[in-house]
């Protein structure tokens, strides 16, 4: 007869003769918040005092084993019992404990399993220690127990990559003991019986001596310093693992201190902001509610963008009809999609079978009329309003009622495009970022008349494509490109006024950007910015100092960056294999432009460069929040993390702004305004924040 007890809201126990079961039921992911820790501690104490119990099996209810510590508790005063203490208690249980893993056992969740005396995993489950992705390290024994079970190399790989390890691999490496099928409670009962029968061995991890190799640790540390030079926690991960040759109580102390050191860093705060931000962007009313079914998508335009969008849809298993006007363009589109899919296979992102299945779902066509049966059309032709309007006018007559008509425009007025149809409610912007099958950002642009279910379908599509959908309102450039246009000017002013392009790039790369803006320009093609400057020449604000002279002259030479072999840097030799080679003729152009304009070059320190560039970015980002183009600061942050290579550990421009503080930013802007009062203006929202001491994080809470 089962003797069941509810220890607290989230922990229950059952005693069935010699077997005791403990169940964690703390939706959505069974995180080990205070109630779980208290309940577990109580349950283990009670069961250890129950005479008939010979084995304890621990399992979780719901969709997954525990996903680790409750991240929402970080940054708040710690509450006892701590997870490490509970795990020590489990490890020292006189009664053998077996854990049953289903779904994902991550972070503190996997660490619970490592502290039990045997681990049984249900097929399809994954285990991992993703703390490093949050700026932390496994702080509940993971750095001490995993190397004891699996050896150093595998443990270091798991801890430093944060990857989710399929249980078959974990079994192979000794991190789990058995792989079975079944429901967690049934498996728990069976595993407990096997422990009693002696067919499932149990052992205490802390009593295993870790295999130790100083050379492996040294090589790993050197690799970490080189691969992630900005990051603090990977180094601390290696330092903690390096203590696994000590008695476990000592090793756990080293791990604890390293964990607390990481917890204090702004990197931890930035990375956790990114974790929640990624989820928060679609946690809004506009993303919820009824959606329209999308079974087939039409993509108009077989250029880089259209092909990338088509690739993304095909990888997600959605059939695509690709439209081009001429067969040459269509063939080019098919070739690009083939190349994209092959690239995904070679990067290990796609199996060959899935590549073949994706390719079979592509229907190329020269007839726009063939879009009559698709549920969504994404137009990705070049950025010209009259061309887009003509296409949308045609789509209006071709597409079935209820079909969604989307433009991939990166700055044009979606309302004007919508007005060329008789169904503006069905129109929205879906702004992908190049390469569209790789970059995770999708700006979902709401027109004035976009229907609620059309908008929600945009978010549902983002999810299917594994993208981060962010809501944006209509304006020139939406969230990302509008802000980019503003701080791009700042980079140009820095070079005009005295910095070299290489210094600007180096300063920003040291700050954490993967590439400085001039390298990005060379990669994307300098002709893109040149075309934009020419297009905007007539509407340029005469009060704003022109900053495009240097880039214009570079382009007039036909130097568009990588694709032409030279731009700010030279690409004929050396670049791909090592340090970039600055283009000496660009330095001459810069000198000439400064001389023409009578500019005496100033000295900028790297810190000056970062401060000005980041302040410019923050200024426009603040305005984007102020005028409602972005719903909340976190939406801007996620646009920059997922679309613009902003360093994730800094959380995004407005999270970073909070680390400086509004008052300091206002003071900075006012100081810069002494040089250029037109460009450097304090946004009202920032002035108000400086006055009342509020932050962008406060606005996130309100929003
Ligand atoms: N703490 C608090 N909330 C968490 C959480 C955690 N560890 N993990 C997930 N959540 C929340 C999410 O924010 C989300 O909330 P929302 O519905 O309000 O937006 C909800 O749970 C569901 O999460 P997902 O939308 O991410 O669901 P998925 O099914 O897509 O993914 C998952 C599930 C794989 C478990 C994923 O959530 C995940 O990777 N979680 C983080 C795991 C992690 O990093 N664990 C380590 C924590 S640090 C630690 O354990 C320290 C220890 O060493 C001492």
XYZ file of C-alpha atoms and ligand atoms in Angstrom:
757
model
C 0.000 0.000 0.000
C 1.456 3.323 -1.043
C 2.076 5.822 1.689
C 2.041 9.239 -0.004
C 2.927 12.601 1.484
C 2.954 16.129 0.112
C 6.109 17.611 1.644
C 5.249 21.057 0.353
C 3.665 22.603 -2.777
C 6.327 21.223 -5.098
C 7.738 18.068 -3.491
C 5.866 14.871 -2.760
C 6.945 11.437 -1.611
C 5.504 7.949 -1.859
C 6.647 4.959 0.152
C 5.863 1.620 -1.477
C 7.335 -1.010 0.798
C 11.115 -0.793 0.523
C 10.975 1.807 -2.259
C 10.506 5.508 -1.747
C 9.797 7.895 -4.602
C 10.404 11.622 -4.486
C 8.710 13.744 -7.117
C 9.564 17.362 -7.987
C 6.571 19.116 -9.520
C 7.399 22.783 -10.057
C 6.206 23.885 -13.497
C 7.196 24.969 -16.045
C 10.723 23.506 -15.831
C 11.050 22.227 -12.236
C 13.654 24.877 -11.403
C 15.271 24.378 -7.997
C 13.876 27.465 -6.294
C 13.628 27.760 -2.520
C 10.540 25.546 -2.170
C 12.186 22.727 -4.138
C 15.363 22.949 -2.059
C 13.449 23.026 1.222
C 11.142 20.217 0.142
C 13.981 17.993 -1.072
C 15.964 18.503 2.099
C 12.926 17.637 4.195
C 12.028 14.613 2.053
C 15.531 13.118 2.208
C 15.701 13.664 5.953
C 12.277 12.047 6.472
C 12.956 9.061 4.219
C 16.351 8.417 5.744
C 14.539 8.134 9.041
C 11.937 5.693 7.664
C 13.010 2.238 8.702
C 11.571 0.147 5.863
C 12.937 2.272 3.000
C 15.894 0.606 1.220
C 16.153 2.820 -1.867
C 15.018 6.274 -2.946
C 14.209 7.169 -6.565
C 13.963 10.819 -7.555
C 12.029 11.915 -10.627
C 10.219 14.981 -11.958
C 6.659 15.572 -13.109
C 5.792 17.492 -16.246
C 7.765 18.014 -19.401
C 11.281 17.852 -18.039
C 13.665 16.929 -15.252
C 14.840 20.049 -13.491
C 16.329 22.843 -15.606
C 18.516 23.963 -12.715
C 18.589 26.859 -10.319
C 15.714 29.331 -10.495
C 17.460 32.071 -12.432
C 14.983 34.650 -11.164
C 16.496 34.245 -7.680
C 19.941 35.393 -8.868
C 21.005 38.812 -7.687
C 18.678 38.551 -4.669
C 19.872 37.678 -1.153
C 20.483 33.893 -1.018
C 18.014 31.815 1.010
C 18.900 28.588 2.819
C 19.161 25.722 2.232
C 21.504 26.302 -0.677
C 21.510 23.864 -3.578
C 25.077 22.662 -2.842
C 24.050 21.847 0.738
C 20.997 19.896 -0.421
C 23.122 17.977 -2.924
C 25.704 17.109 -0.292
C 22.846 15.826 1.823
C 21.612 13.682 -1.088
C 25.105 12.355 -1.792
C 25.596 11.434 1.849
C 22.213 9.728 2.110
C 22.748 6.392 3.828
C 20.025 4.968 1.620
C 21.015 4.680 -2.059
C 19.433 7.281 -4.318
C 18.751 6.849 -8.017
C 17.650 9.712 -10.271
C 15.484 9.419 -13.364
C 16.144 11.965 -16.081
C 13.626 12.931 -18.757
C 13.467 16.014 -20.986
C 16.461 18.139 -20.083
C 18.541 17.913 -16.917
C 20.398 21.197 -16.976
C 22.652 23.109 -14.627
C 21.647 22.493 -11.026
C 19.233 19.855 -12.376
C 22.033 17.760 -13.831
C 24.040 18.468 -10.701
C 21.275 16.881 -8.610
C 21.555 13.781 -10.760
C 25.356 13.787 -10.422
C 24.983 13.801 -6.629
C 22.678 10.769 -6.649
C 24.155 7.286 -6.630
C 22.938 6.166 -10.049
C 21.412 7.939 -13.045
C 18.815 6.384 -15.323
C 17.897 8.442 -18.373
C 14.818 8.145 -20.520
C 15.551 8.012 -24.246
C 15.509 11.393 -25.974
C 16.628 13.236 -22.836
C 19.540 15.645 -22.763
C 21.886 16.682 -19.992
C 24.093 19.726 -19.728
C 25.739 22.381 -17.633
C 24.761 25.627 -19.418
C 25.787 27.964 -16.584
C 28.657 29.378 -18.654
C 26.058 30.776 -21.077
C 24.692 32.787 -18.152
C 28.107 34.097 -17.116
C 28.353 31.505 -14.344
C 29.800 28.076 -13.683
C 28.202 24.954 -12.283
C 27.952 25.951 -8.639
C 26.409 22.867 -7.068
C 29.206 20.392 -7.539
C 29.171 20.026 -11.333
C 32.809 20.996 -11.719
C 33.813 18.408 -9.110
C 31.455 15.518 -9.766
C 31.349 15.439 -13.578
C 35.132 15.048 -14.022
C 35.091 12.298 -11.375
C 32.526 10.381 -13.433
C 33.707 11.059 -16.980
C 37.290 12.308 -16.898
C 38.570 15.796 -17.480
C 38.237 16.281 -21.229
C 34.549 15.490 -21.528
C 33.738 17.446 -18.365
C 35.599 20.506 -19.630
C 33.857 20.282 -22.993
C 30.400 20.092 -21.388
C 31.093 22.848 -18.861
C 32.737 25.258 -21.319
C 30.345 24.751 -24.220
C 27.149 24.708 -22.160
C 25.809 22.349 -24.813
C 22.933 19.947 -24.291
C 24.410 16.459 -24.490
C 22.225 13.655 -25.879
C 21.921 10.945 -23.223
C 23.367 8.287 -25.527
C 26.609 10.290 -25.530
C 26.349 10.882 -21.787
C 25.943 7.116 -21.293
C 28.969 6.452 -23.436
C 31.062 8.853 -21.335
C 29.818 7.544 -18.001
C 27.725 10.572 -17.014
C 24.590 8.429 -16.875
C 24.362 4.730 -16.097
C 21.429 3.401 -18.053
C 19.151 4.375 -20.921
C 15.549 3.167 -20.896
C 12.079 3.928 -22.230
C 8.995 4.712 -20.226
C 7.229 7.302 -18.101
C 9.344 8.893 -15.329
C 7.420 7.430 -12.372
C 7.345 3.920 -13.883
C 11.045 4.130 -14.666
C 11.737 5.357 -11.131
C 9.906 2.358 -9.636
C 11.681 -0.079 -11.929
C 15.105 1.465 -11.301
C 14.557 1.364 -7.537
C 13.616 -2.317 -7.756
C 16.780 -2.977 -9.775
C 18.870 -1.349 -7.066
C 17.225 -3.664 -4.509
C 17.768 -6.670 -6.807
C 21.389 -5.699 -7.305
C 21.024 -5.302 -11.080
C 21.621 -1.545 -11.000
C 24.831 -0.604 -9.214
C 25.040 2.520 -7.085
C 28.114 4.421 -5.966
C 28.976 7.778 -4.409
C 30.517 10.167 -6.915
C 32.498 12.015 -4.249
C 34.426 8.842 -3.450
C 35.702 8.442 -7.026
C 39.176 9.790 -7.657
C 39.240 12.190 -10.607
C 41.560 11.483 -13.497
C 43.874 14.505 -13.543
C 46.033 15.961 -16.267
C 47.595 19.376 -15.734
C 48.551 19.615 -19.420
C 44.902 19.243 -20.485
C 43.885 21.963 -18.045
C 46.649 24.338 -19.171
C 45.845 23.819 -22.848
C 42.142 24.374 -22.162
C 42.827 27.572 -20.255
C 45.001 28.907 -23.071
C 42.275 28.038 -25.591
C 39.626 29.821 -23.518
C 41.721 32.964 -23.200
C 42.158 33.031 -26.938
C 38.592 32.091 -27.973
C 36.611 34.188 -25.512
C 39.031 36.906 -24.421
C 36.276 39.098 -22.957
C 34.592 36.515 -20.828
C 35.217 35.958 -17.151
C 33.277 32.803 -16.344
C 35.000 30.346 -18.759
C 38.281 31.020 -16.971
C 36.617 30.458 -13.621
C 35.115 27.204 -14.979
C 38.586 25.858 -15.745
C 39.941 27.039 -12.391
C 37.128 25.240 -10.588
C 37.550 22.010 -12.557
C 41.269 22.206 -11.821
C 40.383 21.698 -8.146
C 38.848 18.275 -8.765
C 42.038 16.549 -7.580
C 41.444 17.901 -4.072
C 39.213 16.126 -1.543
C 35.672 16.980 -2.681
C 34.932 19.218 0.306
C 37.932 21.373 -0.691
C 37.085 21.278 -4.401
C 33.516 22.349 -3.636
C 34.856 25.347 -1.709
C 36.948 26.431 -4.707
C 33.907 25.979 -6.960
C 31.665 27.946 -4.589
C 34.040 30.897 -4.462
C 34.423 30.921 -8.249
C 30.618 30.781 -8.597
C 30.175 33.734 -6.235
C 32.880 35.693 -8.097
C 30.982 35.165 -11.357
C 27.682 36.073 -9.747
C 29.033 39.531 -8.920
C 30.008 40.409 -12.493
C 28.058 42.661 -14.882
C 28.610 39.894 -17.461
C 26.368 37.574 -15.457
C 23.686 40.278 -15.302
C 24.024 40.963 -19.047
C 23.783 37.307 -20.022
C 20.796 36.662 -17.790
C 19.104 39.764 -19.216
C 19.701 38.200 -22.627
C 18.215 34.859 -21.487
C 14.995 36.419 -20.256
C 14.952 39.069 -23.009
C 14.923 36.419 -25.709
C 11.754 35.057 -24.184
C 10.236 38.435 -23.212
C 10.067 39.798 -26.766
C 7.326 37.367 -27.705
C 5.699 37.420 -24.283
C 3.365 40.257 -25.333
C -0.337 40.462 -26.151
C 0.386 41.119 -29.849
C 2.161 37.753 -30.159
C -0.680 35.800 -28.598
C -4.218 35.075 -29.706
C -5.500 33.421 -32.865
C -3.159 32.943 -35.821
C -3.647 32.007 -39.463
C -2.426 28.644 -40.778
C 0.769 28.796 -42.802
C 1.201 25.637 -44.874
C 2.968 27.147 -47.874
C 4.987 30.319 -48.339
C 5.743 32.319 -51.450
C 9.011 34.232 -51.609
C 9.413 36.908 -54.261
C 13.025 37.570 -55.195
C 15.864 35.065 -55.559
C 18.656 37.413 -54.458
C 20.712 36.864 -51.326
C 17.877 37.950 -49.057
C 15.027 36.103 -50.779
C 17.105 32.931 -51.063
C 18.089 33.163 -47.398
C 14.444 33.591 -46.368
C 13.431 30.648 -48.550
C 16.239 28.548 -47.032
C 15.068 29.405 -43.530
C 11.474 28.371 -44.325
C 12.587 25.150 -46.032
C 14.786 24.174 -43.081
C 11.715 24.656 -40.880
C 9.826 22.221 -43.126
C 7.599 24.784 -44.826
C 7.174 24.392 -48.615
C 8.266 27.476 -50.561
C 7.363 28.754 -53.981
C 10.196 31.002 -55.112
C 9.335 33.656 -57.708
C 11.722 35.470 -60.019
C 11.047 37.474 -63.156
C 13.707 35.873 -65.354
C 15.040 32.330 -65.505
C 18.607 33.503 -64.896
C 17.568 35.051 -61.574
C 15.590 31.963 -60.683
C 18.558 29.683 -61.369
C 20.732 31.947 -59.257
C 18.192 31.726 -56.429
C 18.058 27.928 -56.617
C 21.865 27.804 -56.618
C 22.043 30.055 -53.560
C 19.473 27.987 -51.677
C 21.370 24.796 -52.565
C 24.583 26.382 -51.312
C 22.898 27.568 -48.110
C 21.491 24.116 -47.388
C 24.814 22.429 -48.163
C 26.497 24.903 -45.819
C 24.015 23.990 -43.074
C 24.862 20.296 -43.618
C 28.603 20.926 -43.459
C 28.201 23.006 -40.287
C 26.325 20.071 -38.738
C 23.076 22.045 -38.488
C 21.137 19.842 -40.915
C 21.284 16.163 -41.862
C 21.701 15.214 -45.524
C 18.241 13.632 -45.468
C 16.692 16.842 -44.199
C 18.599 18.835 -46.820
C 17.139 16.600 -49.541
C 13.661 16.888 -48.041
C 14.010 20.674 -47.865
C 15.133 20.893 -51.477
C 12.145 18.780 -52.534
C 9.846 21.369 -50.945
C 11.181 24.166 -53.150
C 9.043 25.064 -56.163
C 10.718 27.662 -58.366
C 8.445 29.617 -60.683
C 8.530 32.544 -63.086
C 4.798 33.135 -62.670
C 3.650 35.425 -59.906
C 0.147 34.032 -60.581
C 1.336 30.735 -59.079
C 1.123 32.405 -55.672
C -2.658 32.005 -55.726
C -2.563 29.075 -53.287
C 0.071 30.197 -50.759
C -0.815 31.308 -47.229
C 1.924 33.895 -46.863
C 3.989 35.829 -49.382
C 7.281 37.418 -48.366
C 8.447 39.999 -50.865
C 12.225 40.437 -50.948
C 12.998 42.544 -54.013
C 15.162 45.642 -53.990
C 14.304 48.644 -51.891
C 12.268 50.827 -54.209
C 8.827 51.975 -53.167
C 7.253 52.023 -56.658
C 8.457 48.471 -57.371
C 7.115 47.221 -54.058
C 3.778 48.946 -54.602
C 3.410 47.388 -58.012
C 4.140 43.929 -56.599
C 1.679 44.332 -53.746
C -0.981 45.628 -56.153
C -0.530 42.462 -58.200
C -0.495 40.205 -55.146
C -3.809 41.741 -54.139
C -5.382 40.386 -57.306
C -3.568 37.029 -57.253
C -3.557 35.846 -53.640
C -6.421 34.005 -52.033
C -8.536 35.777 -49.404
C -6.866 35.576 -45.998
C -3.347 35.189 -47.412
C -0.800 37.305 -45.537
C 1.284 39.721 -47.590
C 4.627 40.611 -46.047
C 7.434 42.862 -47.150
C 11.033 42.267 -46.147
C 11.744 45.983 -46.549
C 14.419 47.214 -44.196
C 13.234 50.808 -43.953
C 10.319 51.646 -46.315
C 6.879 52.669 -45.100
C 4.837 49.493 -44.646
C 1.611 51.532 -44.508
C 2.281 52.990 -47.934
C 2.974 49.502 -49.286
C -0.228 48.220 -47.629
C -2.221 51.052 -49.213
C -1.467 49.644 -52.665
C -3.716 46.693 -51.797
C -7.410 46.464 -51.012
C -6.525 44.469 -47.854
C -4.124 46.471 -45.708
C -5.151 44.390 -42.685
C -3.354 41.421 -44.265
C -0.096 43.332 -44.735
C 2.885 43.534 -42.365
C 6.642 43.861 -42.489
C 8.813 40.802 -41.876
C 12.329 42.166 -41.789
C 14.929 39.401 -41.921
C 18.660 39.953 -41.434
C 21.303 38.671 -43.781
C 22.190 35.819 -44.041
C 18.516 35.171 -43.348
C 18.901 31.438 -42.751
C 21.533 32.108 -40.073
C 20.681 35.396 -38.339
C 18.069 34.888 -35.663
C 16.458 38.325 -35.633
C 13.108 38.957 -37.297
C 11.620 42.450 -36.947
C 7.849 42.088 -37.161
C 6.612 45.433 -38.396
C 3.073 46.424 -37.516
C 1.315 48.652 -40.009
C -1.466 50.966 -38.866
C -4.061 48.537 -40.171
C -2.314 45.181 -39.679
C -4.903 42.740 -38.291
C -4.230 41.211 -34.862
C -4.156 37.636 -36.185
C -1.728 38.653 -38.938
C 0.663 40.079 -36.361
C 0.325 37.012 -34.118
C 1.030 34.831 -37.152
C 4.260 36.767 -37.680
C 5.353 35.772 -34.172
C 4.244 32.166 -34.692
C 6.286 32.077 -37.891
C 9.332 33.462 -36.071
C 9.021 30.609 -33.589
C 8.738 27.992 -36.347
C 11.820 29.450 -38.022
C 13.612 29.407 -34.611
C 14.000 33.157 -34.819
C 13.606 35.872 -32.248
C 10.628 37.937 -33.403
C 10.594 41.542 -32.164
C 7.655 43.884 -32.652
C 8.487 47.189 -34.382
C 6.374 50.092 -35.541
C 6.739 51.772 -38.910
C 9.513 54.359 -39.284
C 12.572 54.775 -41.490
C 14.724 51.773 -40.583
C 12.393 50.364 -37.894
C 14.298 49.589 -34.688
C 17.705 48.322 -35.759
C 18.563 50.170 -38.952
C 17.249 53.434 -37.581
C 19.579 53.221 -34.593
C 22.413 51.993 -36.832
C 22.023 55.020 -39.095
C 22.572 57.273 -36.094
C 25.602 55.620 -34.501
C 27.047 54.858 -37.943
C 27.355 58.621 -38.295
C 29.295 58.708 -35.041
C 31.828 56.176 -36.378
C 32.238 58.321 -39.486
C 32.742 61.481 -37.394
C 35.373 59.721 -35.295
C 37.408 58.959 -38.426
C 36.804 62.392 -39.913
C 37.976 64.036 -36.703
C 41.112 62.047 -35.998
C 40.742 58.302 -35.373
C 41.781 55.731 -37.954
C 39.237 53.139 -39.110
C 41.508 50.487 -37.597
C 41.558 52.213 -34.229
C 37.767 52.466 -34.212
C 37.454 48.792 -35.130
C 40.013 47.702 -32.542
C 38.417 49.737 -29.736
C 34.989 48.282 -30.442
C 36.298 44.753 -30.837
C 38.031 45.138 -27.474
C 34.657 46.232 -26.110
C 33.238 42.935 -27.342
C 31.859 43.415 -30.857
C 32.865 40.521 -33.088
C 33.880 43.021 -35.789
C 34.377 46.761 -35.841
C 32.086 48.839 -38.079
C 34.624 49.241 -40.887
C 35.193 45.514 -41.131
C 31.430 45.024 -41.122
C 31.121 47.626 -43.900
C 33.761 45.837 -45.962
C 31.959 42.540 -45.444
C 28.469 43.814 -46.265
C 29.671 45.924 -49.219
C 30.463 49.624 -48.991
C 28.268 50.267 -52.029
C 25.149 49.690 -49.908
C 25.837 52.726 -47.705
C 26.918 54.712 -50.778
C 23.585 54.052 -52.487
C 21.723 55.059 -49.349
C 23.703 58.303 -49.049
C 22.959 59.132 -52.678
C 19.282 58.297 -52.244
C 19.039 60.525 -49.196
C 21.167 63.346 -50.631
C 18.196 65.534 -51.480
C 16.479 65.154 -48.142
C 19.673 65.474 -46.091
C 19.410 67.771 -43.105
C 21.568 70.790 -44.012
C 22.190 71.515 -40.329
C 23.768 68.079 -39.883
C 27.499 67.849 -40.600
C 27.992 65.506 -43.579
C 30.088 62.478 -42.633
C 30.116 60.474 -45.845
C 32.998 62.116 -47.746
C 35.610 59.483 -46.904
C 33.353 56.533 -47.658
C 32.147 58.255 -50.855
C 35.702 58.652 -52.132
C 36.530 55.043 -51.304
C 33.496 53.926 -53.297
C 34.297 56.256 -56.199
C 37.467 54.184 -56.601
C 35.337 51.102 -56.998
C 36.503 49.725 -53.631
C 33.427 48.155 -52.098
C 35.137 45.951 -49.527
C 35.755 42.224 -49.605
C 33.885 41.594 -52.833
C 36.207 43.936 -54.767
C 39.377 42.897 -52.929
C 39.758 46.159 -51.059
C 37.895 48.605 -48.900
C 39.070 49.889 -45.532
C 41.243 46.771 -45.552
C 43.041 44.797 -48.247
C 41.764 41.305 -48.947
C 44.122 39.982 -51.554
C 46.378 38.289 -49.061
C 46.732 37.621 -45.424
C 43.355 38.836 -44.180
C 41.457 35.603 -43.908
C 44.372 33.821 -42.333
C 45.308 36.424 -39.780
C 45.472 40.095 -38.972
C 43.653 42.472 -41.314
C 45.838 44.670 -43.482
C 44.740 48.322 -43.511
C 44.386 49.831 -46.984
C 47.157 52.480 -47.150
C 45.314 54.425 -49.841
C 42.355 54.894 -47.515
C 44.690 56.655 -45.084
C 45.620 59.034 -47.923
C 41.936 59.665 -48.675
C 41.294 60.411 -45.011
C 44.178 62.909 -44.901
C 42.935 64.565 -48.080
C 39.348 64.880 -46.847
C 40.484 66.323 -43.520
C 42.692 68.817 -45.361
C 39.823 69.829 -47.693
C 37.577 70.427 -44.713
C 40.213 72.166 -42.630
C 39.976 69.561 -39.875
C 42.905 69.276 -37.472
C 42.909 65.651 -36.332
C 42.276 65.091 -32.617
C 43.642 62.253 -30.523
C 40.950 59.854 -29.382
C 41.694 57.194 -26.820
C 40.066 53.804 -27.298
C 37.830 54.613 -24.334
C 36.737 57.876 -25.980
C 35.813 55.948 -29.081
C 33.766 53.367 -27.204
C 32.051 56.033 -25.091
C 31.031 58.157 -28.058
C 29.918 55.238 -30.217
C 27.933 53.615 -27.423
C 26.418 56.914 -26.330
C 25.283 57.597 -29.899
C 23.709 54.152 -30.019
C 21.992 54.664 -26.677
C 20.672 58.107 -27.693
C 18.809 56.800 -30.728
C 17.786 53.616 -28.911
C 16.244 55.777 -26.175
C 14.326 57.773 -28.799
C 13.079 54.557 -30.386
C 11.615 53.573 -27.017
C 10.358 57.085 -26.349
C 8.344 57.326 -29.568
C 7.042 53.747 -29.311
C 8.852 52.301 -32.335
C 10.002 49.634 -29.883
C 7.616 48.489 -27.202
C 10.202 48.308 -24.402
C 13.951 48.721 -23.911
C 14.383 44.938 -23.874
C 13.040 44.784 -27.443
C 15.822 47.105 -28.589
C 18.358 45.034 -26.697
C 17.281 41.816 -28.368
C 17.335 43.444 -31.825
C 20.989 44.286 -31.235
C 21.964 40.920 -29.755
C 20.330 38.870 -32.486
C 20.745 41.131 -35.511
C 23.765 43.379 -35.030
C 26.469 41.338 -33.300
C 26.194 43.325 -30.072
C 28.215 41.540 -27.363
C 25.734 39.312 -25.577
C 27.549 39.597 -22.259
C 26.727 43.327 -22.239
C 23.017 42.534 -22.502
C 22.171 45.059 -25.248
C 22.557 48.839 -25.621
C 19.907 49.837 -23.097
C 20.891 47.245 -20.513
C 24.410 48.615 -20.950
C 23.033 52.163 -20.617
C 21.732 51.251 -17.158
C 25.237 50.217 -16.114
C 26.393 53.762 -16.921
C 23.314 55.509 -15.537
C 21.107 58.169 -17.120
C 22.715 61.089 -15.272
C 26.208 60.160 -16.472
C 24.919 59.710 -20.012
C 23.242 63.110 -20.002
C 26.487 64.688 -18.776
C 28.397 62.945 -21.569
C 25.972 64.028 -24.278
C 26.056 67.609 -23.050
C 29.845 67.589 -23.148
C 29.881 66.220 -26.723
C 27.254 68.808 -27.706
C 29.885 71.500 -27.196
C 31.470 70.133 -30.423
C 28.298 69.409 -32.395
C 25.058 70.566 -30.802
C 22.961 69.321 -33.703
C 24.086 65.711 -33.550
C 24.415 65.393 -29.787
C 21.026 66.090 -28.213
C 19.716 64.621 -24.986
C 16.510 62.627 -25.548
C 13.720 63.747 -23.199
C 13.300 60.245 -21.842
C 16.934 60.154 -20.726
C 16.699 63.583 -19.121
C 13.640 62.459 -17.201
C 15.386 59.275 -16.079
C 18.392 61.281 -14.946
C 16.060 63.536 -12.922
C 14.030 60.814 -11.205
C 16.754 58.173 -10.953
C 14.818 55.575 -12.952
C 16.315 53.055 -15.372
C 15.517 51.279 -18.609
C 15.068 48.126 -16.517
C 12.204 49.911 -14.721
C 10.550 50.550 -18.080
C 10.880 46.855 -18.933
C 8.990 45.991 -15.757
C 6.221 48.468 -16.579
C 5.984 47.420 -20.232
N 14.919 29.435 -13.867
C 13.803 30.174 -13.954
N 12.976 30.160 -15.018
C 13.316 29.356 -16.036
C 14.463 28.557 -16.018
C 15.293 28.604 -14.864
N 16.396 27.872 -14.740
N 14.528 27.884 -17.177
C 13.454 28.229 -17.878
N 12.710 29.119 -17.200
C 11.440 29.711 -17.605
C 11.566 30.525 -18.886
O 11.950 31.851 -18.606
C 10.169 30.434 -19.433
O 9.388 31.351 -18.715
P 8.163 32.142 -19.433
O 7.236 31.055 -19.890
O 7.649 33.014 -18.364
O 8.789 32.878 -20.584
C 9.721 29.040 -19.038
O 10.578 28.636 -17.951
C 9.852 28.013 -20.133
O 11.163 28.085 -20.660
P 11.419 28.068 -22.227
O 10.462 28.971 -22.917
O 12.862 28.307 -22.420
O 11.015 26.571 -22.573
P 11.712 25.551 -23.542
O 10.925 24.299 -23.441
O 11.933 26.181 -24.870
O 13.165 25.282 -22.932
C 14.779 24.745 -21.239
C 13.302 24.638 -21.688
C 15.667 23.946 -22.196
C 14.849 24.156 -19.870
C 15.216 26.233 -21.267
O 14.262 26.987 -20.573
C 16.555 26.497 -20.635
O 17.571 26.323 -21.266
N 16.530 26.973 -19.376
C 17.728 27.438 -18.708
C 18.505 26.265 -18.152
C 19.710 26.790 -17.424
O 20.428 27.648 -17.861
N 19.965 26.186 -16.248
C 21.069 26.580 -15.441
C 20.595 27.533 -14.400
S 21.915 28.135 -13.438
C 22.193 26.913 -12.326
O 21.578 25.884 -12.365
C 23.236 27.212 -11.282
C 23.637 26.004 -10.528
O 24.829 25.490 -11.073
C 23.892 26.337 -9.060
